[in-house]
Structure formats: structure tokens, C-alpha cells
Coordinates of C-alpha atoms in Angstrom, one line a residue:
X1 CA 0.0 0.0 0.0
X2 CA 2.8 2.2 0.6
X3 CA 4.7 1.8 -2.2
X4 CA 1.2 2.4 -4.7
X5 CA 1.3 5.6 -2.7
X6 CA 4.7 7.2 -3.2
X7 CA 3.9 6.4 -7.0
X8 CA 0.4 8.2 -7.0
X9 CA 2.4 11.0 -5.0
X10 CA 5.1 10.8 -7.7
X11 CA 3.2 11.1 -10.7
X12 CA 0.6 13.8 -9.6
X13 CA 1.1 15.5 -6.4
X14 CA 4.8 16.2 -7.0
X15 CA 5.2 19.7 -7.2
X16 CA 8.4 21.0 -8.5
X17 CA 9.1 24.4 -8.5
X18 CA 11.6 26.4 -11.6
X19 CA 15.1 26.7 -9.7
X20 CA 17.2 29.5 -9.1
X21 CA 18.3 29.5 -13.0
X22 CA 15.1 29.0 -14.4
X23 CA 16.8 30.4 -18.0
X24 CA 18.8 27.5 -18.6
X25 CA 17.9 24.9 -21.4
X26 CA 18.0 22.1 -19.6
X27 CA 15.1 23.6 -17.0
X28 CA 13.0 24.2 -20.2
X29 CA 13.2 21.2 -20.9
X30 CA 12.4 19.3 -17.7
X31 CA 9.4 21.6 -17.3
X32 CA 8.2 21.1 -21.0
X33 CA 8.7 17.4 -20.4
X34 CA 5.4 15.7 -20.6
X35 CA 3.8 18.4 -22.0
X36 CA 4.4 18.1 -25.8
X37 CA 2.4 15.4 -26.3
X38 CA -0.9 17.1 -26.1
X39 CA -2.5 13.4 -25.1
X40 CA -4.5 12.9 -22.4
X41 CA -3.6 10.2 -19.3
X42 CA -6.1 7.3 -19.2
X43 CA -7.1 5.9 -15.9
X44 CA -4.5 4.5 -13.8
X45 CA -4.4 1.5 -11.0
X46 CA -8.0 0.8 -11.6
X47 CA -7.2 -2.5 -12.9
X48 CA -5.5 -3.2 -9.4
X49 CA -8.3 -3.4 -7.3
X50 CA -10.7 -5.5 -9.2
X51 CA -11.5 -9.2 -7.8
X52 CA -14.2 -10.9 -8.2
X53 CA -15.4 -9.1 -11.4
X54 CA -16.0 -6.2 -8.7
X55 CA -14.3 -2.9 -7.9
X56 CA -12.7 -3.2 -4.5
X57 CA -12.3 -0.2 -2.7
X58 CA -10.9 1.0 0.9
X59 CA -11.2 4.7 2.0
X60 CA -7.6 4.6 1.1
X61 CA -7.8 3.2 -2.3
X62 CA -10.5 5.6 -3.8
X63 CA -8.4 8.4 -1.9
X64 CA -5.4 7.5 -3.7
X65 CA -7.3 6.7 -7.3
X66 CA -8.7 9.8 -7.2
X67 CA -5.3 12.1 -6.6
X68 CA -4.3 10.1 -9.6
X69 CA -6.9 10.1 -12.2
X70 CA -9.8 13.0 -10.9
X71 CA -9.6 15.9 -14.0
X72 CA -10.3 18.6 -11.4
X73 CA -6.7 18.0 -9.8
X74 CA -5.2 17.5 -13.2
X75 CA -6.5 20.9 -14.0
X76 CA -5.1 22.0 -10.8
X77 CA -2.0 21.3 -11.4
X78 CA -1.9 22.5 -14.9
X79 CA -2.4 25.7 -13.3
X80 CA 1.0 25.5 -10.8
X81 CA 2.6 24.4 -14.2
X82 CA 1.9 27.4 -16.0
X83 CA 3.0 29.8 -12.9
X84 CA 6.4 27.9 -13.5
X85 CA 6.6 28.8 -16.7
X86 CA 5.5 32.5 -15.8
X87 CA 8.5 32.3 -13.3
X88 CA 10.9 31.1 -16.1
X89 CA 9.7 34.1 -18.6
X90 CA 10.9 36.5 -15.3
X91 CA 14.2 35.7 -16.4
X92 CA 14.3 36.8 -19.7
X93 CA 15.4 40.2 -19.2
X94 CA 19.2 38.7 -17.7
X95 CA 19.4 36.4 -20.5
X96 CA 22.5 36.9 -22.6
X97 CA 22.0 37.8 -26.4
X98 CA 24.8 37.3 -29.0
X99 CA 24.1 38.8 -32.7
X100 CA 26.2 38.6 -35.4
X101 CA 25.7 40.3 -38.9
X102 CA 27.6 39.9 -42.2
X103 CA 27.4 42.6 -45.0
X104 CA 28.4 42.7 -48.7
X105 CA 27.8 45.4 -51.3
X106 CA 29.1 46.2 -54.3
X107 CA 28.7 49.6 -55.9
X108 CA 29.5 51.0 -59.4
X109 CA 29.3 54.6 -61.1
X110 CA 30.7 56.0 -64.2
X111 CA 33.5 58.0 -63.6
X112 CA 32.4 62.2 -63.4
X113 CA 35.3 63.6 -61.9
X114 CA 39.6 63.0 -62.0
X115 CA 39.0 63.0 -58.1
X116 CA 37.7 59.6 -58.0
X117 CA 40.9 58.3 -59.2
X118 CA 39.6 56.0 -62.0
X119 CA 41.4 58.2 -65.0
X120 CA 40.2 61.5 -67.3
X121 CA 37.9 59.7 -69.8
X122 CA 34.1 59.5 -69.0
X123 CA 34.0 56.0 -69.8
X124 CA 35.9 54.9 -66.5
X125 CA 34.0 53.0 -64.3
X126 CA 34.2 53.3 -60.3
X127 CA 33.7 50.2 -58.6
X128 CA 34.1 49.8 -54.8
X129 CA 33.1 45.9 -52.8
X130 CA 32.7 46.3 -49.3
X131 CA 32.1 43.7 -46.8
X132 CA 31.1 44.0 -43.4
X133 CA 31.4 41.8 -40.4
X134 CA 29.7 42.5 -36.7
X135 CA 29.4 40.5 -33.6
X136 CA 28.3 41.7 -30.5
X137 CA 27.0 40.2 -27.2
X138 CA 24.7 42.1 -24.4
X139 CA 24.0 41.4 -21.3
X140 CA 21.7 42.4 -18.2
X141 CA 22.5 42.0 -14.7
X142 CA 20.8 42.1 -11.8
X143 CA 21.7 45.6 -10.9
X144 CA 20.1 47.1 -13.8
X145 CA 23.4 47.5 -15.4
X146 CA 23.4 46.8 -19.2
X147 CA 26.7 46.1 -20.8
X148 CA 27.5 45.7 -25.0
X149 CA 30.8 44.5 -26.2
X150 CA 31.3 44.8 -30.2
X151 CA 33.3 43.8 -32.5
X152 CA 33.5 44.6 -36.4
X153 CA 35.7 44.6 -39.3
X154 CA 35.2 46.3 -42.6
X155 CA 36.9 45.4 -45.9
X156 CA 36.5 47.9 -48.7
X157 CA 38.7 47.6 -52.5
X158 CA 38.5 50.1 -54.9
X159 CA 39.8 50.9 -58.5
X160 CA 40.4 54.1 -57.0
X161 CA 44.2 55.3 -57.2
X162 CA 43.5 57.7 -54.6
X163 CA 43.7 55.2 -51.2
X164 CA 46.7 54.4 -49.4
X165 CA 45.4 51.0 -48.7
X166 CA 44.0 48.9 -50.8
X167 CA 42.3 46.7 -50.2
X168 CA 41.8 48.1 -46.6
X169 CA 40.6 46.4 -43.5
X170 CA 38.9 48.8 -40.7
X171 CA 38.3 46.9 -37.5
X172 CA 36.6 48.0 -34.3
X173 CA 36.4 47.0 -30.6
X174 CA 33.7 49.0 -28.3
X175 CA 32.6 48.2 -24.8
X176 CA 29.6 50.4 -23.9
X177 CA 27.3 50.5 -20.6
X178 CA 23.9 52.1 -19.0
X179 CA 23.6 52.0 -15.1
X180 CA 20.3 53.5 -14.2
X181 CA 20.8 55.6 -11.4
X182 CA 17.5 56.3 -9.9
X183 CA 14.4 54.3 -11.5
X184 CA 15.4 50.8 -12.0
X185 CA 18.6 50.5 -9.8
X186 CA 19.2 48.2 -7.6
X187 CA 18.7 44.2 -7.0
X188 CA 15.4 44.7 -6.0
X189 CA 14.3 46.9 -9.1
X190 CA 15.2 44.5 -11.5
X191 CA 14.4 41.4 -9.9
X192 CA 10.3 42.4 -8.0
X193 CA 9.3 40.5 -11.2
X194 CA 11.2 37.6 -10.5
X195 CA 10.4 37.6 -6.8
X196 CA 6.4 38.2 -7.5
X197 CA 6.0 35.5 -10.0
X198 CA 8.0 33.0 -7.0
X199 CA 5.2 34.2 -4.3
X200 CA 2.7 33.8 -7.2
X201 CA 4.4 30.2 -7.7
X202 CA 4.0 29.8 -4.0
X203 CA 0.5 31.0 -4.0
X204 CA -0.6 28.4 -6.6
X205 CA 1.1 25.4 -4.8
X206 CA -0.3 26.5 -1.7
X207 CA -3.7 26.7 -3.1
X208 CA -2.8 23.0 -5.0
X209 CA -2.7 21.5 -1.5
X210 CA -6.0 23.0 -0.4
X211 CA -7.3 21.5 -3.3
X212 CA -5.9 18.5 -2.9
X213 CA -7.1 18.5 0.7
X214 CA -10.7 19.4 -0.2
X215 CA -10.6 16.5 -2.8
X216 CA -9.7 14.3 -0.2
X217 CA -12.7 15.4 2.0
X218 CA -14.7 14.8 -0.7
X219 CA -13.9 11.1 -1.6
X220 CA -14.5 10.5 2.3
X221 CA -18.0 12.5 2.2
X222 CA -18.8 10.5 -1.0
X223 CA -17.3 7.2 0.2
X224 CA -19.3 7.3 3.8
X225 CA -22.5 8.6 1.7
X226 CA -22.0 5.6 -0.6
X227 CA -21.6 3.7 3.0
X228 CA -24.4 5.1 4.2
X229 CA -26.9 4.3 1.3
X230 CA -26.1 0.5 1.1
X231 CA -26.6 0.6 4.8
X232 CA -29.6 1.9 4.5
X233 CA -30.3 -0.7 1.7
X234 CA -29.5 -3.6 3.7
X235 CA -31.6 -2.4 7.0
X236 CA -34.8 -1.7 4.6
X237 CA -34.1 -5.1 3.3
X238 CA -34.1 -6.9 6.5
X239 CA -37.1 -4.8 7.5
X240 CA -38.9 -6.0 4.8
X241 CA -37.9 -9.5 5.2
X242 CA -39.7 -9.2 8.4
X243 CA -42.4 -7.5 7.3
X244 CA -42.8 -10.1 4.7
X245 CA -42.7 -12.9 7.0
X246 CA -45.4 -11.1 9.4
X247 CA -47.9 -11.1 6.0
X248 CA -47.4 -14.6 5.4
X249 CA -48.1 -15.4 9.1
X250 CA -51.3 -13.2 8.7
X251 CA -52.2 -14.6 5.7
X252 CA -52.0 -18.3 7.0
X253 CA -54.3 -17.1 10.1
X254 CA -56.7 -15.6 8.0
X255 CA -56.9 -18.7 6.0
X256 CA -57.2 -20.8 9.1
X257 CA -59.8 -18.5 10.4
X258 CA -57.9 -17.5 13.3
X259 CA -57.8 -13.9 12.2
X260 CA -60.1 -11.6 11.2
X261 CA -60.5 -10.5 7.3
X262 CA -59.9 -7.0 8.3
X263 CA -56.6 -7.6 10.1
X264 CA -55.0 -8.7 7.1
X265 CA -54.7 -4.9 5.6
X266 CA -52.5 -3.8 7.9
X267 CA -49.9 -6.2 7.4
X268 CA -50.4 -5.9 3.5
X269 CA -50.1 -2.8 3.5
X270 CA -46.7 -2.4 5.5
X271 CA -45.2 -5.2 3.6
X272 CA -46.4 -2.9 0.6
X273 CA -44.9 0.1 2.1
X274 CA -41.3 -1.5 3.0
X275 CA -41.1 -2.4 -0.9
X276 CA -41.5 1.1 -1.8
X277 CA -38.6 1.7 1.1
X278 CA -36.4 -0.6 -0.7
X279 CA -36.7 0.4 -3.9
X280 CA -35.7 4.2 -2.7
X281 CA -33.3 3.1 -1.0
X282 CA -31.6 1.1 -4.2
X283 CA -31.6 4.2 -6.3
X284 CA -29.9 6.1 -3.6
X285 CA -27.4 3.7 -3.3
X286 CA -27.0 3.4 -7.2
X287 CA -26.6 7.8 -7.2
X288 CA -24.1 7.6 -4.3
X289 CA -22.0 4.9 -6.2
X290 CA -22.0 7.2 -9.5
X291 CA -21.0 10.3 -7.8
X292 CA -17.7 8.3 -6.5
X293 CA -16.9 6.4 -9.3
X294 CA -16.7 10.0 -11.1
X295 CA -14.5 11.3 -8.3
X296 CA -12.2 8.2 -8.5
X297 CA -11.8 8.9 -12.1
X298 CA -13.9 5.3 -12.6
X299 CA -16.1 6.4 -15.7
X300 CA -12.6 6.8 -18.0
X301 CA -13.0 3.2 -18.6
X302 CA -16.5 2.1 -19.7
X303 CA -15.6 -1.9 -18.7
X304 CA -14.4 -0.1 -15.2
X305 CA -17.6 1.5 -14.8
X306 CA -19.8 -1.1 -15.2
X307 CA -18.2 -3.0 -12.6
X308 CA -20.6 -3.3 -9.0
X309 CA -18.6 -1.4 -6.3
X310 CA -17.5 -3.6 -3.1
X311 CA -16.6 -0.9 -0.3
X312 CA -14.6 -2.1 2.1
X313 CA -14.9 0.0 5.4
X314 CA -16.7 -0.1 8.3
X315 CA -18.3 2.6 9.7
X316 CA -18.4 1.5 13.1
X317 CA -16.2 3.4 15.6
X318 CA -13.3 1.2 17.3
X319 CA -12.4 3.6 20.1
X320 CA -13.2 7.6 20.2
X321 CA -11.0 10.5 21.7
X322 CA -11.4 12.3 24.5
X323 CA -12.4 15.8 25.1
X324 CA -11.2 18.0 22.4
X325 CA -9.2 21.2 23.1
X326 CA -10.5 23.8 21.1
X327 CA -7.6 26.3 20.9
X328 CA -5.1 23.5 20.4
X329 CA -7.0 22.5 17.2
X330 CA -6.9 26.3 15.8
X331 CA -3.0 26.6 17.1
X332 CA -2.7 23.5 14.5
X333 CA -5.0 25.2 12.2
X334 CA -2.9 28.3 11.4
X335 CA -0.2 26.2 11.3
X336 CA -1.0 23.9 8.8
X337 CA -3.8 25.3 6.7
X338 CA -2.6 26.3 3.0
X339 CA -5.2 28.8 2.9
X340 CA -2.4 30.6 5.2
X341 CA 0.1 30.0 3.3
X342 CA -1.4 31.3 0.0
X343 CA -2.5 34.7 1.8
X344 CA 1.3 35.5 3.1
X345 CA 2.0 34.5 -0.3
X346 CA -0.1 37.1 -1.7
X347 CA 1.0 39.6 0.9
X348 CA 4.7 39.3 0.2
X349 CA 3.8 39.9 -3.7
X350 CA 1.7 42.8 -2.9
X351 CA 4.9 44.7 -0.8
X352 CA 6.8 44.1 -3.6
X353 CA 4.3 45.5 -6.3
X354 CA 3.8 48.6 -3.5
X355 CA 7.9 48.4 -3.3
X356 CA 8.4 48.6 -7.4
X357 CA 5.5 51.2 -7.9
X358 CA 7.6 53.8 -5.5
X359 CA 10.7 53.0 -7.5
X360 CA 9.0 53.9 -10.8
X361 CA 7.4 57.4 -9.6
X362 CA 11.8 58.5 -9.1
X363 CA 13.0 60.5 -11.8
X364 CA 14.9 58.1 -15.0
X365 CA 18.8 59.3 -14.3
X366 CA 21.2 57.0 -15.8
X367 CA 24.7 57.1 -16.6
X368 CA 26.3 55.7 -20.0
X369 CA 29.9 54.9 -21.5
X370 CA 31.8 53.4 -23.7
X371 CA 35.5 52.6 -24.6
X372 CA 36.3 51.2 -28.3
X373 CA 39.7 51.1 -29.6
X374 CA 39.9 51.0 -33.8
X375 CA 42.9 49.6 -36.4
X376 CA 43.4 49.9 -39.6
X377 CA 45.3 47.3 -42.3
X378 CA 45.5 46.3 -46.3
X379 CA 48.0 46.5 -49.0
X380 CA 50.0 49.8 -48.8
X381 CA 50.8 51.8 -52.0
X382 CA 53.0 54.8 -52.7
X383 CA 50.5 57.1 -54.4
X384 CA 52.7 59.2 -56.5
X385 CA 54.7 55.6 -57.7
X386 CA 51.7 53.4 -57.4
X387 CA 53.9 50.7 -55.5
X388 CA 53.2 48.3 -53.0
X389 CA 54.5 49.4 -49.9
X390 CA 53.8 46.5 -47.9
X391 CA 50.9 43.7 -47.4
X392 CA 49.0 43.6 -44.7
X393 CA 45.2 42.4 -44.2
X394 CA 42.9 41.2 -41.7
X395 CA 45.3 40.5 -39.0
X396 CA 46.8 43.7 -39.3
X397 CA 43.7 45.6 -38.2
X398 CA 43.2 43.7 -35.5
X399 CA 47.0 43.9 -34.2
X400 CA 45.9 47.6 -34.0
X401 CA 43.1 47.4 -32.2
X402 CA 44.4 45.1 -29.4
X403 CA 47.5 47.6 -29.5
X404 CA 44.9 50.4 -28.4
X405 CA 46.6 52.9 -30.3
X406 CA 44.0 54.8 -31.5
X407 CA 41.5 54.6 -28.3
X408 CA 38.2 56.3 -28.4
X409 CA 35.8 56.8 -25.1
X410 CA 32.9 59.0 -23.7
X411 CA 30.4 59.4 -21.6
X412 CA 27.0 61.0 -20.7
X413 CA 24.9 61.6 -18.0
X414 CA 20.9 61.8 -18.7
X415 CA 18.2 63.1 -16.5
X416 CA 14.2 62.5 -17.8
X417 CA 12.1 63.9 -15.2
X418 CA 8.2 63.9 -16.2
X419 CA 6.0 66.1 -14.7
X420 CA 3.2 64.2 -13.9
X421 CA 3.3 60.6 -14.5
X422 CA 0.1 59.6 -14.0
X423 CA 0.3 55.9 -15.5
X424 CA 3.3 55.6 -11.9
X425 CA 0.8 57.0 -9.6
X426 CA -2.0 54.6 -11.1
X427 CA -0.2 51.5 -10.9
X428 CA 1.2 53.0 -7.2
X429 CA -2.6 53.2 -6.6
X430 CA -3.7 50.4 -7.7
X431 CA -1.0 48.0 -6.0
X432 CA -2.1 49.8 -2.3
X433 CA -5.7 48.5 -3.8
X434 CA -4.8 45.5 -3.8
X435 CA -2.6 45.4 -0.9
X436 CA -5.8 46.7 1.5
X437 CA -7.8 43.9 -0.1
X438 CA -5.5 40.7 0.2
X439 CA -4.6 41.9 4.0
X440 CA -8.5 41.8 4.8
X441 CA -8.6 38.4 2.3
X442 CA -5.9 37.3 4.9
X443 CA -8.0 38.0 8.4
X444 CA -10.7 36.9 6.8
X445 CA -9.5 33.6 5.9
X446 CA -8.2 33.5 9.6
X447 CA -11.5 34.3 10.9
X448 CA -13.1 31.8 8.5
X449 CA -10.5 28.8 9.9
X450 CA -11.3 29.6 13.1
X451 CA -15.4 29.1 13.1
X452 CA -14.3 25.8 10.6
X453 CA -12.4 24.7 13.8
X454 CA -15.0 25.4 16.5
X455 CA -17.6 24.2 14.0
X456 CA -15.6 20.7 13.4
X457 CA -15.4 20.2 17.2
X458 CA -18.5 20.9 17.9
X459 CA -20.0 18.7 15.1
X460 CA -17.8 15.8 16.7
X461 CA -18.5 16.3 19.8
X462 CA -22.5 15.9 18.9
X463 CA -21.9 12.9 16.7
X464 CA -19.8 11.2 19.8
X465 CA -22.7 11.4 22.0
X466 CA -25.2 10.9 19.2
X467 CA -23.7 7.5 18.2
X468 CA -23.8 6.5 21.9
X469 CA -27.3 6.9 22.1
X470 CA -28.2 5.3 19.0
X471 CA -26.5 2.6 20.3
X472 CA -28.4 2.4 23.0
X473 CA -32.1 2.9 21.5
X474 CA -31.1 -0.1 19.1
X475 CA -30.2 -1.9 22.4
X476 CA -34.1 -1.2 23.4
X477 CA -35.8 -1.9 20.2
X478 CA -34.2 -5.0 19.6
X479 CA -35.5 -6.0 23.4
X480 CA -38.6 -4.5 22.5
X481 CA -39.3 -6.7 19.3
X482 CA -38.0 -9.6 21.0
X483 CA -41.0 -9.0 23.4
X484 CA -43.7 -8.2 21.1
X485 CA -43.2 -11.0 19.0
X486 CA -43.2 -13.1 22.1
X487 CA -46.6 -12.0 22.7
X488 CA -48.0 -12.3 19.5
X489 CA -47.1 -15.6 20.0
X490 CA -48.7 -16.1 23.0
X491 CA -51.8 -14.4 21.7
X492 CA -51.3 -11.5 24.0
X493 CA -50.9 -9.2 21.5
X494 CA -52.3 -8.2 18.1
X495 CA -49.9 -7.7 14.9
X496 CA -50.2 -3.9 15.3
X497 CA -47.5 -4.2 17.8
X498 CA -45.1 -6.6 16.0
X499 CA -45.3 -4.3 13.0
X500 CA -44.5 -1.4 14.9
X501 CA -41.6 -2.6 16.7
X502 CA -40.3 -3.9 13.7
X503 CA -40.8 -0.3 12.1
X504 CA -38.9 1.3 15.4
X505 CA -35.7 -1.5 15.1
X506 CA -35.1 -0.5 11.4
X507 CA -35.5 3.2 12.3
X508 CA -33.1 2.7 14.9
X509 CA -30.5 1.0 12.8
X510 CA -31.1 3.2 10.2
X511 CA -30.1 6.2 12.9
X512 CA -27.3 4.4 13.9
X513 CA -25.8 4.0 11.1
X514 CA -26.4 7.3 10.0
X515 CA -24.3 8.9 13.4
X516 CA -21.5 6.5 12.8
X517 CA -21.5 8.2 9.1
X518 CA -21.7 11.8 10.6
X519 CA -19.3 10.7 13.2
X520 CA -16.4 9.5 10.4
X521 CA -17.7 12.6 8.6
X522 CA -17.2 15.1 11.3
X523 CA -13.8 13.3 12.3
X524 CA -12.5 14.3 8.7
X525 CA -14.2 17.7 8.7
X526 CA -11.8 18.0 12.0
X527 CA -8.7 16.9 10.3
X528 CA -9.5 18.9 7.3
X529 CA -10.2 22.3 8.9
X530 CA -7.0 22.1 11.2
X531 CA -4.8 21.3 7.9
X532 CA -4.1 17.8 8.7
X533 CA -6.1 15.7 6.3
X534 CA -3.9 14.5 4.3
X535 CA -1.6 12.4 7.0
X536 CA -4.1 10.1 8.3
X537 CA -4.7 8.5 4.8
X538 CA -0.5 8.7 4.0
X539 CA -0.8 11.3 1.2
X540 CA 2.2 13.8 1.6
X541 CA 2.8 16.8 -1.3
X542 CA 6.5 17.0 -1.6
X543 CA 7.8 21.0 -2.1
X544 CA 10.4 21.3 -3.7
X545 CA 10.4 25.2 -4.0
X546 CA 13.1 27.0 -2.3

């Protein structure tokens, strides 16, 4: 049993949360991982628990069948999955980006003037080819500080006789950078989006446990209800059975003529009336079956569905606790209860919404520079001789640039200060909105745990001494029939009395029954309102967001 339920846990109530370098490939892929498929999971396990050509099921089974295969958690968690991803798009801005570029033209003219070099006659041609080559890589950090490094080379030939080199490589090396100074610097500037989609994460998986914990209540409400109706079944069975035999008896009197024709009715007619019981009672039974096999994911599988359920538990009460301590219980509550959880989640996002809006109301001040360092290479010619000087080429250029000979830098300082900035103070407005509304979202949902606690004590504390009194009127109806029929037996008594005893013994099983229910009900309405529902049925949600 254990080891079906670390797989259940494994394949559906895992929650894995985008680590600290959610822009790396390998996270994409981990998180995209079962996802491309776009098909659909069938049921799982069901197969498991069938014997007998019917479904067995413990409260533990259908707990565990449903975490696995109930769409509502599956939609659940698709919504905790797509928070991750809004995480991982947080990063984007500090992810590095290398571009590169390649450039050739060629250009041709007819010759217009002895300045271009190309000779007197107007039939010259000029031609020039040049080729361009950039590559440049920028980069974001966490301190708002944005830095480019470039490189680029140019190689330009001409027919022109008016270039010292020729062909002539130009190559470039510039470092540049922006620091905001005032809006947007800092650690926290740049990374509120990256901290408010983690509390939003933490929100969501927050809120998955709470659902996971009300779906759990609800396979125990449906369950016990289930329970309850085939209880019901059986005692409105029995009761007719007896009611049945009490016609017959009648009817073998009347025949004898040791009863009166009128008597007969009465018996008739509760026989009659117990068949109408039963047949309720079967359609109940057949609804309360339906609603869980939905729940445990059951109607997936036609074949599965149209298997009879066999439920396994008892509802009858082995030991029950003591008095209950009503502010221990809450202590626990606002402990454990995800509800909390969510709300502080909520809160911490809302401070740093609150946090970024005041940053965005400062004035945009930020400081830029840059440093490049250029060189320049090719065949050299003599221009009054027209001889080659030297060679040079590519590697030339770039000897001169890493010889930062020819250096180039600046800087500049810029200031844009708007007047009014409305759209700041509307999003500074509306973040305080929304800050005044989770905080009373969060007392409220403390408010509401607290009457869930005193509620679930009190309704367990009514079904503890219900169930003993049940007990105890079934104890005294089943003395009382024993005596009635002894009477009729004896002739002491008429029918009436048999019939009505029997009527008052299936009443008081039926009520029995029913506070045994209520009392398993109200045990998990305790364990769900002070946060622990998932440990007495083994279910544990592993976290793994840090």
C-alpha cells in the first residue's frame, strides 16, 4: 500500500518548483517534459483493485485513485505548471544575447570627376566591394546594469588610385554601458518581477494542496455517503424480510380463520410500504456509487464502470477520543492550513508590487559609457609611384586594435524627469488597492478557519454522544421486538404491535448508522479544517520550491 502511494504522490502530487536559474535549457526542458504530447492520461491502478469481477475499494484506495486520475486535480496542477513557466519568462530580461551580422555590397558609377581616381575619360568606371562583419554580445544583470561588447571589421577595395590602402581592412572593438541611477537600480528593481512571479508560484502550490485536501474530504464525504446508502439498503431489506414474514403469518391465520379478514390490511399494507422503502433506498445507493466512481476517475474506462462497487470499510467506531481542546485545534489550524500559506504569499507579492511602484514614480537618471579602440590594415601603396609598400590584411587591423593605439571613449549623464506621471501613480494606486484587499482576504481567511475549527469540534462532539445513544435505543428496540413478537405468540398481543416494533428497530439502525456516518464525517471535517487531512490517509505533497 505504501509503495502504490509514493507512485500516486510521484506522478501527480509532486510539485516541482523552476530553480534559481530557471533560463537554462536544460530547466526548459524538464518543465516542458510531458507536455508536448498534447495526449491525455487514461485511468490509472484501476485494474489493481478489481477481484471478483467487482471494484474493491478501501477509503484509502478511492483516496489514492482519485489524486491520480480526478480531471479537477489535473486541472489543478496545470495551473501550478503554467505559474512555472511565468517564473521562467521573469528571467528573460538577464538572458544573454549574441548577434552577429555579415554585410556585402558592391557599388558601381561611371566615372564624373579626376578626383575619383579612375582616370580623365568619362567611360571609367568606379567600382568599390565592401564587406562588413559584426558580432556583438549584451547582457543584463541584476543591478540594472546593461553592458554591450562589439566587434566589427570592414573590408573595402577600390579601382580608385587615390587610397593608401588597398584593399583596406577597418576593425573596431567598443565596450559600452547604462547603469540607471535612480528608477530601475538596484537588486530589487530589476528582480520584483522575478520575486512576485516566485510568491505567485507559491501561492498556486499553496492553493494546489488545499485542493488536494478538499478533494480528499470529498472522496470521504462520497465514500461514507456511498456507505451510508447501502446501509440503509440492507436495513430496509431486512425490515422487509420481516415484514414479509409477518404477511405470510397473517395470511396463513386468515386462512385458518384464526384472524379476522380486516386484520390482514395492515400487514399488506406495510409489507407494501417496506417495498416502496427498498426500492428508494436502491436508487440512492445506485446515485451515491455514481457520484464516486466519477470522483475516482472510474467512468474513464467504460468496462471499469460497469463494474458493482464492493466498499470495504466499516463505519463502526473502534475507540473515540477524549475531550477535544478547542484552541489547540486552531493553534494547528494556522499552522498547517494552506489557505495561510497562500495569503502570506499574496501579501509578500503585494509589498513588492507597493515596493516597485515607488521606485517607478523616481526620476529616470542614468549614466552611459563606452571605450572602443579601432585599427586599420590592407596593401599599402605609394601614391605618387603606385607601389606596393607593404601587405597587410585582416590581422593587421586587429594587431591595432588590441594595440589600443587609436583609443576612443565617452560618456553622458541623462536626466528624464516627467511632470506628472500619471500611468506611476495609477499603478502606485492600484498595487495599495490591492494590498488593503489581500490583507482583509488574509483575516478573513483566519476568521473563517477559526469558526471551521470550533464548528468541526462541535459537530464531533454531537456525533460522539449521538452514536452513543443510538446505540443504546437499538439496544431497546431490539429488546422490545423480542418481546412483542413473544406476545403475539402467545396471543397477548395483536400484529399492530409486532409491525411497529419492527418499524422502530429499522428506524433505529437506520439512525445508527447514520451517526456513525456523521461521526467518520465530522472526524475528517476536524482533520480537514485544522490542515491535517492528508496524514491520516499517508498522502504527503513534496515542495520542492526553495
Amino acid at each position: 500500500m505504501k509503495h502504490a502511494c509514493s507512485r500516486v504522490l510521484s506522478l501527480v502530487v509532486l510539485l516541482c518548483a523552476v530553480p534559481t536559474h530557471a533560463q537554462s535549457s536544460k530547466d526548459y526542458r524538464d518543465l516542458t517534459r510531458g507536455l508536448s504530447s498534447g495526449r491525455l492520461h487514461g485511468p490509472e491502478q484501476l485494474n489493481e483493485h478489481v477481484t471478483d469481477g467487482k471494484l474493491s475499494l478501501s477509503l484509502h484506495d478511492a483516496i489514492l485513485l482519485a489524486l491520480e486520475n480526478n480531471s479537477d486535480i489535473r486541472i489543478d496542477q496545470a495551473q501550478i505548471e503554467s505559474q512555472k513557466f511565468t517564473l521562467l519568462n521573469t528571467y528573460a530580461p538577464f538572458d544573454p544575447l549574441l548577434q552577429s551580422s555579415v554585410n556585402v555590397n558592391r557599388y558601381s558609377s561611371p566615372g564624373y570627376t579626376q578626383l575619383q581616381g579612375v582616370g580623365q575619360s568619362s567611360n571609367a568606371t568606379f567600382n568599390q566591394l565592401s564587406q562588413t562583419g559584426q558580432i556583438s554580445y549584451t547582457q543584463t544583470f541584476e543591478t540594472g546594469t546593461q553592458v554591450i561588447v562589439s566587434a566589427s571589421s570592414n573590408k573595402s577595395s577600390t579601382n580608385s588610385s587615390f587610397y593608401f590602402y588597398n584593399p583596406f581592412y577597418s576593425s573596431n572593438v567598443q565596450f559600452q554601458f547604462t547603469q540607471p541611477l535612480l528608477r530601475g537600480a538596484g537588486r530589487f528593481a530589476n528582480k520584483a518581477a522575478i520575486i512576485i512571479a516566485r510568491n505567485g508560484l507559491a501561492e498556486s502550490q499553496a492553493n494546489f494542496r488545499a485542493e488536494v485536501s478538499n478533494l480528499i474530504l470529498q472522496v470521504v464525504q462520497q465514500y461514507w455517503t456511498a456507505v451510508n446508502a447501502r446501509g440503509n439498503l440492507q436495513v430496509n431489506q431486512e425490515s422487509l424480510k420481516l415484514a414479509e414474514a409477518s404477511y405470510k403469518h397473517d395470511k396463513r391465520a386468515l386462512e385458518l380463520g384464526a384472524l379476522p379478514p380486516l386484520d390482514i390490511y395492515r400487514s399488506q399494507s406495510e409489507f407494501a410500504a417496506r417495498r416502496v422503502q427498498v426500492i428508494q433506498s436502491g436508487y440512492a445507493v445506485s446515485q451515491a456509487e455514481d457520484a464516486l466512481r466519477l470522483t475516482i476517475g472510474a467512468d474513464q474506462d467504460p468496462q471499469i464502470r460497469a463494474l458493482p462497487l464492493n466498499l470495504t470499510e466499516n463505519p463502526e467506531v473502534a475507540d473515540t477520543p477524549g475531550d477535544i481542546d478547542v484552541k489547540t485545534e486552531l493553534d494547528q489550524a494556522l499552522r498547517n492550513r494552506p489557505e495561510i500559506e497562500a495569503s502570506g504569499a499574496a501579501l509578500d507579492a503585494d509589498r513588492a508590487n507597493v515596493r516597485l511602484a515607488h521606485n517607478q514614480l523616481l526620476p529616470n537618471l542614468s549614466l552611459s559609457g563606452f571605450y572602443q579602440s579601432g585599427g586599420l590594415g590592407g596593401n599599402q601603396y605609394n601614391l605618387i609611384t603606385g607601389q606596393l609598400i607593404s601587405k597587410g590584411g585582416f590581422d593587421s587591423s586587429f594587431n591595432q586594435v588590441f594595440g589600443f593605439g587609436y583609443p576612443g571613449y565617452g560618456g553622458s549623464l541623462t536626466l528624464t524627469l516627467p511632470f506628472r506621471n500619471r500611468a506611476a501613480k495609477a499603478t502606485l494606486g492600484t498595487a495599495l488597492v490591492a494590498q488593503s484587499h489581500d490583507q482583509y482576504s488574509s483575516r478573513q481567511i483566519r476568521e473563517q478557519i477559526t469558526r471551521d475549527v470550533s464548528d468541526a469540534v462541535s459537530q464531533l462532539e454531537q456525533a460522539k454522544l449521538a452514536m452513543e445513544a443510538a446505540k443504546t435505543s437499538l439496544d431497546l428496540a431490539q429488546k422490545s421486538l423480542a418481546a412483542d413478537q413473544r406476545k403475539y405468540e402467545l396471543g397477548a398481543e395483536t400484529n399492530f404491535f409486532v409491525l411497529d416494533s419492527q418499524t422502530r428497530l429499522a428506524q433505529t439502525e437506520l439512525v445508527l448508522l447514520q451517526t456513525q456516518i456523521n461521526y467518520q464525517l465530522a472526524r475528517a471535517a476536524l482533520s480537514h479544517a485544522t490542515g491535517d487531512l492528508l496524514q491520516p490517509y499517508h498522502v504527503q505533497i513534496t515542495d520542492l520550491a526553495k
